Short mmCIF file of C-alpha atoms in Angstrom, two decimals:
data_model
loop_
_atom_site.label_atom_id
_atom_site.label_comp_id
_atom_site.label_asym_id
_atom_site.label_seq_id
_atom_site.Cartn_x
_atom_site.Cartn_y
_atom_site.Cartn_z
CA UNK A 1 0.00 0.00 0.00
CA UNK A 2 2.67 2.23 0.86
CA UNK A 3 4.17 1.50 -2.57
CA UNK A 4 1.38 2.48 -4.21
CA UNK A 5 0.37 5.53 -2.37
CA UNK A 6 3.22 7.36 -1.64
CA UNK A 7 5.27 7.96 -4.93
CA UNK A 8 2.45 9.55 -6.50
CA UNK A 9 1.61 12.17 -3.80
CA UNK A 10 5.46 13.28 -3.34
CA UNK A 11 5.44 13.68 -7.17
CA UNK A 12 2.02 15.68 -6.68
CA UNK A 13 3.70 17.88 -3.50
CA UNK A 14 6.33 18.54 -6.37
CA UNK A 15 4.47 20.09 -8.60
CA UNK A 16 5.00 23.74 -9.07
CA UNK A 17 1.21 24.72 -9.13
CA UNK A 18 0.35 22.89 -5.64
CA UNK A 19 3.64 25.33 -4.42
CA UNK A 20 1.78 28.42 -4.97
CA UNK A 21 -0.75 27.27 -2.76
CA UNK A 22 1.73 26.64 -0.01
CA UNK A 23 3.04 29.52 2.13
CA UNK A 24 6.87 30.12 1.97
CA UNK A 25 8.99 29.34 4.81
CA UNK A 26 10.83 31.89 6.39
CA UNK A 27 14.74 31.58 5.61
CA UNK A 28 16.50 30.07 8.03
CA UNK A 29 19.22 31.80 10.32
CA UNK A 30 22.56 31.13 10.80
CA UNK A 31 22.65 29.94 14.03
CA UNK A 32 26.00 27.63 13.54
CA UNK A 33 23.87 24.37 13.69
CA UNK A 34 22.19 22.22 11.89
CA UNK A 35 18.44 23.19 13.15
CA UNK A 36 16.51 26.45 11.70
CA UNK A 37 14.27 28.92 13.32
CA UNK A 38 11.64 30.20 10.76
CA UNK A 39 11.52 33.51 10.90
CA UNK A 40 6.90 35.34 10.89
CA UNK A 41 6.22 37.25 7.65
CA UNK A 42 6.02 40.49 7.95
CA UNK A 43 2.64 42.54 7.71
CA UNK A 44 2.76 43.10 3.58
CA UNK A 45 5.03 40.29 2.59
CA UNK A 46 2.96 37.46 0.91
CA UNK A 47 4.22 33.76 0.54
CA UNK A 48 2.97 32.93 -2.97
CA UNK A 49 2.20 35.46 -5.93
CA UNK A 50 -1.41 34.38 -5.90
CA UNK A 51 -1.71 36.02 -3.12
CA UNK A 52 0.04 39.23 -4.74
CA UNK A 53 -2.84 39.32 -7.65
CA UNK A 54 -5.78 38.72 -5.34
CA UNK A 55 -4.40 41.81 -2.89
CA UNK A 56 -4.05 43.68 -5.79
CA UNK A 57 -7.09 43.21 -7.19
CA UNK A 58 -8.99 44.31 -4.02
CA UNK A 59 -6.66 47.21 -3.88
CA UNK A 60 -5.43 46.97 -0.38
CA UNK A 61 -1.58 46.43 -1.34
CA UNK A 62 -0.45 49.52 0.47
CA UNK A 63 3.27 51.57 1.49
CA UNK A 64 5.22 50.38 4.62
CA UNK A 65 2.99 51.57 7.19
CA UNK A 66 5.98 54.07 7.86
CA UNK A 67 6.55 55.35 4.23
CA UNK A 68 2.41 56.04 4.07
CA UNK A 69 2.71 57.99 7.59
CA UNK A 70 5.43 60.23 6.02
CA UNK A 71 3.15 60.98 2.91
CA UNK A 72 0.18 61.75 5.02
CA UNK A 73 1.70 63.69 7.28
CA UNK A 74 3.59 66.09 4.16
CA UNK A 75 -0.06 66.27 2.90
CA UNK A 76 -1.56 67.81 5.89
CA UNK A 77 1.91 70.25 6.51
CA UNK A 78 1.34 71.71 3.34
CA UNK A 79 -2.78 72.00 4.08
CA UNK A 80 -2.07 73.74 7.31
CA UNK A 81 0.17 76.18 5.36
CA UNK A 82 -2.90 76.96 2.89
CA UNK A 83 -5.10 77.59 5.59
CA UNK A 84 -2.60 79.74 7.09
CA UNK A 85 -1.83 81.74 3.75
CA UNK A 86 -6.14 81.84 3.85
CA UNK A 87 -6.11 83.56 7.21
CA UNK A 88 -3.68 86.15 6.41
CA UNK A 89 -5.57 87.11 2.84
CA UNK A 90 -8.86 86.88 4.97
CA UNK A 91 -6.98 90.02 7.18
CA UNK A 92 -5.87 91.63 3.98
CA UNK A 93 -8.98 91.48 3.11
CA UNK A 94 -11.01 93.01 5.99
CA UNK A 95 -8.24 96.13 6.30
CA UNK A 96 -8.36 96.87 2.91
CA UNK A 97 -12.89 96.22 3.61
CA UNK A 98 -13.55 94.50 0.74
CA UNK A 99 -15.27 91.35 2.33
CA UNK A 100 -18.81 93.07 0.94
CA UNK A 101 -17.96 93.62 -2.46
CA UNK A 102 -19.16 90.50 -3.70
CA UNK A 103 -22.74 90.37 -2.79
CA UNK A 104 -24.00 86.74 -3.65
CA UNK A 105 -22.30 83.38 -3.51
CA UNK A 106 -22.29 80.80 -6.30
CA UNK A 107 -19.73 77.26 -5.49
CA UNK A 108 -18.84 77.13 -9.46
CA UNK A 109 -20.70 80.07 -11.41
CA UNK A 110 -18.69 82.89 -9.31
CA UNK A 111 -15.17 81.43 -10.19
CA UNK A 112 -14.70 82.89 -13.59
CA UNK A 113 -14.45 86.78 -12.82
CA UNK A 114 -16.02 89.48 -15.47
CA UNK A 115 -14.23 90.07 -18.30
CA UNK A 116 -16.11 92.98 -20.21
CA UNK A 117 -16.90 96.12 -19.58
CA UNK A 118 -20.81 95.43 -19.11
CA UNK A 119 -20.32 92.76 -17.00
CA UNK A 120 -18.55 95.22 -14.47
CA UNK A 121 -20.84 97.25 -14.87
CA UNK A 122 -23.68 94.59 -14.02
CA UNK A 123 -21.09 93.49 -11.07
CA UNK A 124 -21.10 96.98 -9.77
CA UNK A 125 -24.83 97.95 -10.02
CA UNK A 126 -25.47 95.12 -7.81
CA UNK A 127 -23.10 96.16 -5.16
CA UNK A 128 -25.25 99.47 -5.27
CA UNK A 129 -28.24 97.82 -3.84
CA UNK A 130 -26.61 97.00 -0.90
CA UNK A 131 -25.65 99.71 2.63
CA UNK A 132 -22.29 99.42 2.50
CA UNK A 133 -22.00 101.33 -1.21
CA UNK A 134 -25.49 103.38 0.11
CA UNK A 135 -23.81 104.70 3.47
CA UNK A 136 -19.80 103.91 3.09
CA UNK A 137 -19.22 104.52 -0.39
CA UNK A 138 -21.84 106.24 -2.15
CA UNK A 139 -18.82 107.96 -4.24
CA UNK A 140 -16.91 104.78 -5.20
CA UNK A 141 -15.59 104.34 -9.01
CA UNK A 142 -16.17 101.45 -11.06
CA UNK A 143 -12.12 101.08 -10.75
CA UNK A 144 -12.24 101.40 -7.11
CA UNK A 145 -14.81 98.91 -7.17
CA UNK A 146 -12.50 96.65 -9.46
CA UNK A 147 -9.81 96.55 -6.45
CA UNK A 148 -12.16 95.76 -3.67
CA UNK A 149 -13.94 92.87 -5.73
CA UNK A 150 -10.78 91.36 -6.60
CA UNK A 151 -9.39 91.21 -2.99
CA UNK A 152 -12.10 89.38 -2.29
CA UNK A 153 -12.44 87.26 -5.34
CA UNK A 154 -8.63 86.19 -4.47
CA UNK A 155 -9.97 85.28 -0.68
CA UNK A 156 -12.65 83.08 -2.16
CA UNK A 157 -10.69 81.02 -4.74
CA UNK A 158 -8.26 80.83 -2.11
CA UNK A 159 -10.81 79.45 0.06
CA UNK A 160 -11.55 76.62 -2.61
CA UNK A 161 -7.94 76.47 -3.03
CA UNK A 162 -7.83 75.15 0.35
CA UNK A 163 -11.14 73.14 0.18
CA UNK A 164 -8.98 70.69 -2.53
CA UNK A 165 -5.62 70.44 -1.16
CA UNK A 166 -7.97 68.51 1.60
CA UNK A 167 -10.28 66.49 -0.19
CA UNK A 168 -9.36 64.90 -3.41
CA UNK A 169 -5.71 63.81 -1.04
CA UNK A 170 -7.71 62.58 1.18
CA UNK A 171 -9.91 60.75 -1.04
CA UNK A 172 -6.75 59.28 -3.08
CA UNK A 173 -5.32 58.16 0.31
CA UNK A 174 -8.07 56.04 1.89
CA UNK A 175 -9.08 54.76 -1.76
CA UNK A 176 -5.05 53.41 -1.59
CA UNK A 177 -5.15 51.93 1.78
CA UNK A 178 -3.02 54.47 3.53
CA UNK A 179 -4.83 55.99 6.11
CA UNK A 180 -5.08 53.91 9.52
CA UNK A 181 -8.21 53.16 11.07
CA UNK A 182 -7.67 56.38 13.85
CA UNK A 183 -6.57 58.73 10.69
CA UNK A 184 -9.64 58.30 8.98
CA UNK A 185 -11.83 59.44 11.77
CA UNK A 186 -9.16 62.51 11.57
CA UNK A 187 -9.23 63.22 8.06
CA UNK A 188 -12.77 63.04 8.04
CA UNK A 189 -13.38 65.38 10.74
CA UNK A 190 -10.69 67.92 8.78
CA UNK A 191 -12.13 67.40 5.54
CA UNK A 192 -16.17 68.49 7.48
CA UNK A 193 -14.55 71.63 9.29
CA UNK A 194 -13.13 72.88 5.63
CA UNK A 195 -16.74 72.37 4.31
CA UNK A 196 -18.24 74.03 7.28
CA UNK A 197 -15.67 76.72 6.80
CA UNK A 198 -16.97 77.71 3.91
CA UNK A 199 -20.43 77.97 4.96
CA UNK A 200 -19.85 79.50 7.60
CA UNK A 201 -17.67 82.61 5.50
CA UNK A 202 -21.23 83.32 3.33
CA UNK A 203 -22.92 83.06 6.45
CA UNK A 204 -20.71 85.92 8.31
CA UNK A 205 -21.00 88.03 4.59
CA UNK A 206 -24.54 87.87 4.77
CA UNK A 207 -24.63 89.81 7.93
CA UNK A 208 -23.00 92.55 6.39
CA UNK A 209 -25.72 92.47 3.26
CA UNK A 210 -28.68 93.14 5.80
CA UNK A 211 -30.72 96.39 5.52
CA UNK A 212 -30.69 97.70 9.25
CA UNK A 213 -32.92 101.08 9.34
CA UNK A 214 -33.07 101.48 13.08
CA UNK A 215 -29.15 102.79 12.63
CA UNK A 216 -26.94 104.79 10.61
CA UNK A 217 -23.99 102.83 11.83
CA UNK A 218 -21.00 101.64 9.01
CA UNK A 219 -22.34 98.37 7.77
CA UNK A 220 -20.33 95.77 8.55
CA UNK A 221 -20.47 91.77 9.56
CA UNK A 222 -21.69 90.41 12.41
CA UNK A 223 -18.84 90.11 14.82
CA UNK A 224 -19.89 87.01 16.27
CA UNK A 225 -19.61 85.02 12.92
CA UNK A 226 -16.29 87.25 12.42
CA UNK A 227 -15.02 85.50 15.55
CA UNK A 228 -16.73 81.84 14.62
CA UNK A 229 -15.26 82.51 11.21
CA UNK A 230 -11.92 82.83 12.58
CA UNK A 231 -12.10 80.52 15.29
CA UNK A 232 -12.81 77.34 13.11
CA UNK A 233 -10.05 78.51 10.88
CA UNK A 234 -7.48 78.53 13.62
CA UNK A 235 -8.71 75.27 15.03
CA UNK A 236 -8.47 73.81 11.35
CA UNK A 237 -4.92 74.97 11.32
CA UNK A 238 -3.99 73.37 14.81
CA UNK A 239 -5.47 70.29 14.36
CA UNK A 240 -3.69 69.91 10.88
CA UNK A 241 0.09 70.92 11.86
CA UNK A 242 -0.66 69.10 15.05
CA UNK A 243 -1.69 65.50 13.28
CA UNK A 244 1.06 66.37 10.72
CA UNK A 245 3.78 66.94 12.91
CA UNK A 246 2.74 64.17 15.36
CA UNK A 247 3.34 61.61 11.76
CA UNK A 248 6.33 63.03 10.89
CA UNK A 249 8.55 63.88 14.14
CA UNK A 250 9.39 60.92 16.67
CA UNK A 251 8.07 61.01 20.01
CA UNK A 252 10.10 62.02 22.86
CA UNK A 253 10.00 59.63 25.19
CA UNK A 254 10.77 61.77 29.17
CA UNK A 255 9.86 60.46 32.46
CA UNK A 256 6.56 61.67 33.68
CA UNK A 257 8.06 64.10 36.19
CA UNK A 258 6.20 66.40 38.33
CA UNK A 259 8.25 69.36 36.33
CA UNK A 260 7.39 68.19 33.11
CA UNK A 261 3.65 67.66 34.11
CA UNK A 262 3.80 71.19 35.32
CA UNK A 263 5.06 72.58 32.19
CA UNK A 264 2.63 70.50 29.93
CA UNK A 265 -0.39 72.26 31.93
CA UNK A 266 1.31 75.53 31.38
CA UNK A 267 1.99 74.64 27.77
CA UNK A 268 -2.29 73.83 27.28
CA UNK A 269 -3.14 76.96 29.15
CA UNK A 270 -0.74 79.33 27.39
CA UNK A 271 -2.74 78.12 23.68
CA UNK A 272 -5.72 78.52 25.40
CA UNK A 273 -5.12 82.17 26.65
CA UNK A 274 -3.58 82.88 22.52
CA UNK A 275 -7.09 81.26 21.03
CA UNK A 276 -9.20 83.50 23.48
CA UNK A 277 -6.78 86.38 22.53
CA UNK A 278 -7.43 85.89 18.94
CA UNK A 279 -11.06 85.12 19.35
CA UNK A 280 -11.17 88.82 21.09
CA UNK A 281 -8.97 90.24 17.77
CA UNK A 282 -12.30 89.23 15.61
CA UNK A 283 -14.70 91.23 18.26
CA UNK A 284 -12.25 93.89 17.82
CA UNK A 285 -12.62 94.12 14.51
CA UNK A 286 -15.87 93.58 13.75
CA UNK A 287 -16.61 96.78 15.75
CA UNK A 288 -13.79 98.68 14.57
CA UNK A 289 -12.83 98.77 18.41
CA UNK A 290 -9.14 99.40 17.56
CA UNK A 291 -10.19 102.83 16.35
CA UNK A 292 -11.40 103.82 19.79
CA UNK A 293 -8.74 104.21 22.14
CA UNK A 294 -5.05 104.66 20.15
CA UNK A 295 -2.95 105.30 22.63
CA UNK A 296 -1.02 102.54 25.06
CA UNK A 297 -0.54 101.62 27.94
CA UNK A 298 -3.31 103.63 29.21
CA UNK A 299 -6.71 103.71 27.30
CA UNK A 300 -6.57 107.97 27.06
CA UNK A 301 -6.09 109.38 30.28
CA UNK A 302 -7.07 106.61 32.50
CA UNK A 303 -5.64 103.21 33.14
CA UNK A 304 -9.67 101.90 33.30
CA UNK A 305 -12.07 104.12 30.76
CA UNK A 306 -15.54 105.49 32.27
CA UNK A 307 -17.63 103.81 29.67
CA UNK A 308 -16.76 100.13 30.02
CA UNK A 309 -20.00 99.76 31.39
CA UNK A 310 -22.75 101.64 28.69
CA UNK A 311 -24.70 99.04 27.36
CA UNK A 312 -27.31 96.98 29.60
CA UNK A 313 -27.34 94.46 30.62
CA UNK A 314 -23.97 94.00 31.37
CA UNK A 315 -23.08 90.89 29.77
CA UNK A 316 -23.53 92.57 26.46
CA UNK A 317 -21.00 94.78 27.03
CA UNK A 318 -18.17 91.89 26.66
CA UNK A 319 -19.69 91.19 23.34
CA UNK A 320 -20.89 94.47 21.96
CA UNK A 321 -19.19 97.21 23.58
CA UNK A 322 -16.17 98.76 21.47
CA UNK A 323 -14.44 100.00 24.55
CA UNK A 324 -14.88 96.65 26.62
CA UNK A 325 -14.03 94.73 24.06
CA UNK A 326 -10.84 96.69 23.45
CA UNK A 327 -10.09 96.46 27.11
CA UNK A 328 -10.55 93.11 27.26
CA UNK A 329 -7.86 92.20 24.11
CA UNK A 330 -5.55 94.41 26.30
CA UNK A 331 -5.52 92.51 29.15
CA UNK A 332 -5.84 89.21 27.09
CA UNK A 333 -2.31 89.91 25.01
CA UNK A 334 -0.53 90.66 28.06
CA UNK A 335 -1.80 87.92 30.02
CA UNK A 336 -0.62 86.22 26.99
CA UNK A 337 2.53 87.60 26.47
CA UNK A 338 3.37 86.52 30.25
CA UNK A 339 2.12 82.99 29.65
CA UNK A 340 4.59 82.49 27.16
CA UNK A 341 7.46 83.91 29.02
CA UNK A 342 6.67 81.50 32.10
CA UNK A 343 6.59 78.78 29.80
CA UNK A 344 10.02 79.80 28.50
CA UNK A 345 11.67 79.65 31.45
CA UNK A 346 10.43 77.00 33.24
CA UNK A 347 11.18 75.10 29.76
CA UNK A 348 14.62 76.33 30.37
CA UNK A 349 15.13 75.15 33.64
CA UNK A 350 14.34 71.27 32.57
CA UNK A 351 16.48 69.06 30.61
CA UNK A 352 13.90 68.93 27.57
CA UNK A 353 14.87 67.49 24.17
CA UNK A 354 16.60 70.13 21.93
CA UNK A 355 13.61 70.57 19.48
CA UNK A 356 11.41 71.47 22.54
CA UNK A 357 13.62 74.30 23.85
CA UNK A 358 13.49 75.75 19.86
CA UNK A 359 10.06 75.78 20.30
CA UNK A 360 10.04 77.47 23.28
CA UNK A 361 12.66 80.07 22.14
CA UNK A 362 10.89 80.12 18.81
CA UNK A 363 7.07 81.40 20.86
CA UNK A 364 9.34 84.16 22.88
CA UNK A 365 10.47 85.42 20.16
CA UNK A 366 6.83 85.55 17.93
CA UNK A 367 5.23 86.86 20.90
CA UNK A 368 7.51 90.07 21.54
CA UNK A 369 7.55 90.64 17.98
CA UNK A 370 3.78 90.61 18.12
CA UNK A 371 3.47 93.34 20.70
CA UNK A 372 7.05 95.59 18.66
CA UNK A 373 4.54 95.58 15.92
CA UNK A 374 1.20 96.29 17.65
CA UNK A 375 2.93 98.83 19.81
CA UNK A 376 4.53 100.83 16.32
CA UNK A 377 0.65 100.28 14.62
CA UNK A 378 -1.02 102.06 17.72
CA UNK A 379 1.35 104.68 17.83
CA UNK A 380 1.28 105.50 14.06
CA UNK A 381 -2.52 105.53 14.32
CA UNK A 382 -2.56 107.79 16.88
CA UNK A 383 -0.04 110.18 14.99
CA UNK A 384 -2.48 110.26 11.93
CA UNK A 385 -6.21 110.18 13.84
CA UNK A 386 -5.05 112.93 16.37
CA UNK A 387 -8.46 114.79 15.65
CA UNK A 388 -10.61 111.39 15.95
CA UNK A 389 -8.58 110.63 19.08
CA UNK A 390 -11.98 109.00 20.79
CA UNK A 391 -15.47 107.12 19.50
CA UNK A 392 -17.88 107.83 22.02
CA UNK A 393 -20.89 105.76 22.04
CA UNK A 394 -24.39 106.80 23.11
CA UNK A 395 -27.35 104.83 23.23
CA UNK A 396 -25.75 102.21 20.41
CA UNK A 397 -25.08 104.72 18.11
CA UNK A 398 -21.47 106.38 16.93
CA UNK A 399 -20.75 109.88 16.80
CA UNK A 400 -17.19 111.06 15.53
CA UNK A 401 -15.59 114.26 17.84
#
């Protein structure tokens, strides 16, 4: 029986087709004896090329796990650079107030700019309809009008701009298999707040579109949306550089130290005090609140102004009330300026890695440099407004001295 049986299955073992269906053995090491360890596949490496085809005709055959990290995270460093470069435009954009120039919104239609003379002109008579051109700029040129649109025509397609470089990536990456099971959830999450982001820009315009005949006030956005605008920009940003960063730099690996548990609660606090800081920036503006008091340290002639208080109730004075809301950014940027210089120091005082201690010399030095600047901008504005030193404010309504 043996005779008969076994010749004909070793030749059938033999047989290069039943091999395919076999996994390969791990090569042996050289261990200086006869016997072999077999060495576990690695996550990726298949045994047989069968196995090859069919992963590559689901389309899961993906990059080392390490190579696809280092893509991903390039891809979202370079998106939290566009949103950056669309935060700074969206400032150029408000000085220079051209945010109400373009009066309606259209995803695709609105992307190809007029090109002859009576579509600027058809451009232009609808910006007519509308307070800001009634109240602000009832003397404006049509080439005036041509700078203003196209400030804001460049924040838009910037906007979209940004809106890309997130989704078709993204889209590209999971349909390869290189996005991890915790990075989708991320992307995802990105890819919604760019959506929303855009929404939520037509949304703030809109404000500033709205007829309002129980004042004679500027026309301008709603500050709140100004802030929420801004807000979910900067938390767009952070939460990009932050997943980026975390993909492409190694961990640090310190001992979990009362000192370095100190300074990570310092670390959290300080970005929460620059956030609320900026968040106040948009109130600011919206109200033109910078425009009230223009001199610094004190606010005029007094360290605390008289009419903090106007508006009732008193809550709405955080919100609504150009000289609170000036007062409060004060005493938000130097609260946040000091932040950042205790977290300096006690950063110097521990033995942190050397890319921590750039960091922390690298926030000194921003911050300073924020307030050199801010400091020079007051004091220049106050040179030029001398004779609309003060916006007083009475009963809601402004009235220039």
């Amino acid at each position: 029986m043996q005779r008969l049986l076994f010749p004909p299955l070793k030749a059938l073992m033999g047989s290069p087709c039943l091999r395919l269906l076999v996994p390969r053995a791990a090569p042996r090491t050289q261990c200086g004896c006869s016997c072999g360890i077999r060495r576990p596949l690695r996550p990726g490496q298949y045994s047989t090329i069968s196995e090859v085809s069919l992963q590559s005709e689901r389309g899961t055959v993906s990059l080392p796990s390490r190579a696809a990290e280092r893509v991903v995270g390039r891809w979202l460093l370079v998106c939290s650079g566009t949103v950056a470069g669309a935060v700074i435009l969206g400032g150029v954009t408000r000085l220079t107030e051209s945010g109400l120039s373009m009066v309606d919104w259209h995803l695709i239609k609105e992307m190809k700019p007029p090109t002859s003379q009576e579509e600027w002109e058809t451009e232009f008579q609808k910006y007519q309809q509308f307070p800001e051109f009634k109240i602000l700029n009832h003397d404006m040129t049509l080439a005036q009008f041509k700078f203003i649109w196209y400030m804001e025509y460049s924040h838009r397609m910037w906007g979209r701009l940004v809106g890309l470089a997130y989704i078709l990536p993204a889209a590209y990456f999971w349909r390869k298999g290189w996005l991890s099971r915790g990075m989708k959830g991320r992307v995802l999450a990105l890819c919604g707040l760019v959506c929303f982001q855009g929404l939520l820009g037509w949304y703030m315009v809109k404000s500033g579109l709205e007829e309002k005949p129980d004042t004679h006030d500027i026309p301008r956005v709603s500050q709140y949306r100004l802030a929420a605008h801004l807000g979910s920009a900067l938390v767009l940003y952070c939460a990009s550089l932050w997943t980026s960063l975390s993909l492409l730099l190694p961990q640090h690996k310190l001992p979990e130290t009362r000192q370095l548990l100190w300074l990570r609660r310092c670390a959290h606090g300080t970005a929460g005090l620059v956030f609320l800081t900026a968040l106040s920036g948009a109130f600011v503006a919206g109200l033109d609140a910078g425009l009230v008091y223009n001199s610094f340290p004190k606010m005029g002639e007094s360290w605390i102004p008289e009419d903090l208080f106007t508006f009732s109730p008193i809550l709405r004075n955080v919100f609504e009330n150009p000289t609170m809301v000036q007062f409060d950014h004060r005493i938000l940027g130097i609260t946040s300026v000091t932040a950042v210089t205790v977290l300096y120091f006690l950063s110097r005082r521990m033995p942190l890695p050397r890319r921590t201690k750039m960091a922390a010399a690298t926030l000194l030095a921003l911050a300073y440099t924020q307030v050199l600047v801010l400091s020079n901008f007051i004091f220049q504005i106050g040179d030029l407004d001398e004779g609309i030193t003060k916006i007083r404010f009475e009963n809601g309504t402004t009235q220039h001295c």
